[in-house]
Short mmCIF file of C-alpha atoms in Angstrom, two decimals:
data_model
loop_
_atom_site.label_atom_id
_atom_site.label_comp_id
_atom_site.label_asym_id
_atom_site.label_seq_id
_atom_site.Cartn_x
_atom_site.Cartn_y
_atom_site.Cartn_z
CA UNK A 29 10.43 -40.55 -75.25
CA UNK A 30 9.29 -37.84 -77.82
CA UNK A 31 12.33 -38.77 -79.87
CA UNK A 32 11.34 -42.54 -80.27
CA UNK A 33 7.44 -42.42 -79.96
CA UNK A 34 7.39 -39.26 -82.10
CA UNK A 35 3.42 -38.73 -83.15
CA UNK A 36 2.66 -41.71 -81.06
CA UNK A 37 3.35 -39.93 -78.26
CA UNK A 38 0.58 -36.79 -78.40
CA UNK A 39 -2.29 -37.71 -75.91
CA UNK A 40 -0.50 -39.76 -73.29
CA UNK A 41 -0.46 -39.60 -69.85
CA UNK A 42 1.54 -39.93 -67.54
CA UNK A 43 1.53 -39.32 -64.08
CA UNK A 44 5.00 -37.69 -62.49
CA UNK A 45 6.29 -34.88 -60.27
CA UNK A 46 5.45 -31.66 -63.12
CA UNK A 47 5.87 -27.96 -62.97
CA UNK A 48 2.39 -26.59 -62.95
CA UNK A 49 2.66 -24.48 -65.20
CA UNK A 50 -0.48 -23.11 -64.85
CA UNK A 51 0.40 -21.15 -62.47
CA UNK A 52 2.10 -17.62 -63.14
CA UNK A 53 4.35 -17.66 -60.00
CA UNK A 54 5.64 -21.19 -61.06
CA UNK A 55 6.74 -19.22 -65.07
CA UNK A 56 7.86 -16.01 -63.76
CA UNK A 57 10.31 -18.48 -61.60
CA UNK A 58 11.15 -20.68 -64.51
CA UNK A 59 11.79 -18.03 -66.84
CA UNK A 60 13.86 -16.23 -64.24
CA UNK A 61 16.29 -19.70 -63.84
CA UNK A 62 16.42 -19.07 -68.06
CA UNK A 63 17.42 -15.62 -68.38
CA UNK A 64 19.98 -15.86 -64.91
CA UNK A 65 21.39 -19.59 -67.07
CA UNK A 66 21.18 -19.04 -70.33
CA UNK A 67 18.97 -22.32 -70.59
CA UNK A 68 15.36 -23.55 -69.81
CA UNK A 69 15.23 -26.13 -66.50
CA UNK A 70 15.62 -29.63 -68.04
CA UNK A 71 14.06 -31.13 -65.40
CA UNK A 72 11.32 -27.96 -64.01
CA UNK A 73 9.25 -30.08 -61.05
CA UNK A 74 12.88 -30.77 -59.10
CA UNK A 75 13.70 -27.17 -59.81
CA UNK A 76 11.06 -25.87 -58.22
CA UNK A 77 10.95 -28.53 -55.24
CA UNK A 78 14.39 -27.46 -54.79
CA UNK A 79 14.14 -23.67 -54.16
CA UNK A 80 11.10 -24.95 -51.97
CA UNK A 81 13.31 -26.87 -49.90
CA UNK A 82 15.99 -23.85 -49.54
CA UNK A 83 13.55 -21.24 -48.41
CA UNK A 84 12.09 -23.69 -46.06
CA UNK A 85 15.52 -24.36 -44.26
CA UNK A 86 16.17 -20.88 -45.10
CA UNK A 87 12.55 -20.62 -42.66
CA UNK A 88 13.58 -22.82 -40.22
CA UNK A 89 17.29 -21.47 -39.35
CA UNK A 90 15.71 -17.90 -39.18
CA UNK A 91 12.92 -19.18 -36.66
CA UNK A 92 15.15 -21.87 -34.24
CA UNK A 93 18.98 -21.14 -35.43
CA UNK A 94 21.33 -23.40 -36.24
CA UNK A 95 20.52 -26.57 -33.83
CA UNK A 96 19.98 -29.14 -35.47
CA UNK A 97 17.42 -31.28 -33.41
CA UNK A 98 15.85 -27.48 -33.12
CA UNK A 99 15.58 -27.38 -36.99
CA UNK A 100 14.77 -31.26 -37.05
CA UNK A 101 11.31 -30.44 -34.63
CA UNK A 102 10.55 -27.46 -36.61
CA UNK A 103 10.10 -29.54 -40.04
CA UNK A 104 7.89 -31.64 -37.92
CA UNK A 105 5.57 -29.53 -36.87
CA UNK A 106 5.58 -26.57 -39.10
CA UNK A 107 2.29 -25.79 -41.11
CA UNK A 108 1.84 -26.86 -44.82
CA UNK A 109 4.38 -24.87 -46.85
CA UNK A 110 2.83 -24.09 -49.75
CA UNK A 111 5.82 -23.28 -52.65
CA UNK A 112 6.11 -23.31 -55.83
CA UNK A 113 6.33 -27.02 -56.30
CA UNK A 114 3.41 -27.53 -54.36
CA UNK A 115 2.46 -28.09 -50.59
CA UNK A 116 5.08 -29.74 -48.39
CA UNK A 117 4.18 -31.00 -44.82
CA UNK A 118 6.65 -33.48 -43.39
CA UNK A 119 4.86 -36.34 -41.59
CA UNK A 120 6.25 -38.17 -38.48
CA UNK A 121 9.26 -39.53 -39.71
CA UNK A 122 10.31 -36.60 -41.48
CA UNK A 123 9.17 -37.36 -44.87
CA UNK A 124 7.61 -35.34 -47.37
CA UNK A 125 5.46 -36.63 -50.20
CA UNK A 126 5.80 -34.66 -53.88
CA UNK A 127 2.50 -34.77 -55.26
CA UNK A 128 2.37 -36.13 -58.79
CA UNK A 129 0.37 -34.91 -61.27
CA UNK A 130 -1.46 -35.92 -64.57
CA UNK A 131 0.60 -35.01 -67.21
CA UNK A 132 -0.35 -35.10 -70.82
CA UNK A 133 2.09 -35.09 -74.42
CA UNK A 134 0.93 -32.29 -76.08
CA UNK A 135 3.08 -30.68 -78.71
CA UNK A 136 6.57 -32.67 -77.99
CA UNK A 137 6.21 -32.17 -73.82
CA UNK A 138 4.28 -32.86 -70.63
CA UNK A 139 1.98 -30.30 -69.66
CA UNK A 140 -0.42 -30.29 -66.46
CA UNK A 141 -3.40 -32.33 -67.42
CA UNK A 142 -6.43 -29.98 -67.20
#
């Protein structure tokens, strides 16, 4: 995008799943992932939903074991779990929204829209 659109492309919007990086817990992470890979996350918001995920199985084996319908009805009715991608709550079905957010090109990337 920043490639083709080049100047073009400072002040757009765009709404997506984004690291918030905003928030210091969300760069100590993402500078951790850099120093322990030699590289910055290409792609920060699934990063971060993705250690979510972990600690909440991680959560759930610790509280029911290893059953899976156990761990299944856990998800379901566990309280918000509020990570570093955001809050996750699964709904009925077992689904869990990401939250977009605004996003806006500043300086050759999407930051969190203030």
């Amino acid at each position: 995008f920043f490639e083709i659109a080049k100047d073009a492309a400072e002040g757009v919007k765009v709404v997506m799943p984004a690291a918030d990086n905003t928030r210091n817990e969300v760069n100590a992470f993402l500078d951790r992932f850099e120093k322990e890979n030699g590289h910055r996350a290409v792609a920060e918001a699934y990063v971060l939903l993705s250690w979510d995920r972990l600690n909440i199985l991680k959560k759930a084996v610790e509280t029911v074991g290893y059953d899976g319908a156990k761990i299944r009805d856990y998800l379901y009715s566990m309280p918000a779990y509020k990570g570093l991608g955001g809050e996750t709550k699964f709904d009925a079905n077992g689904d869990a929204k990401i939250l977009p957010l605004v996003t806006v090109a500043k300086g050759g990337k999407f930051v969190v829209a203030k």
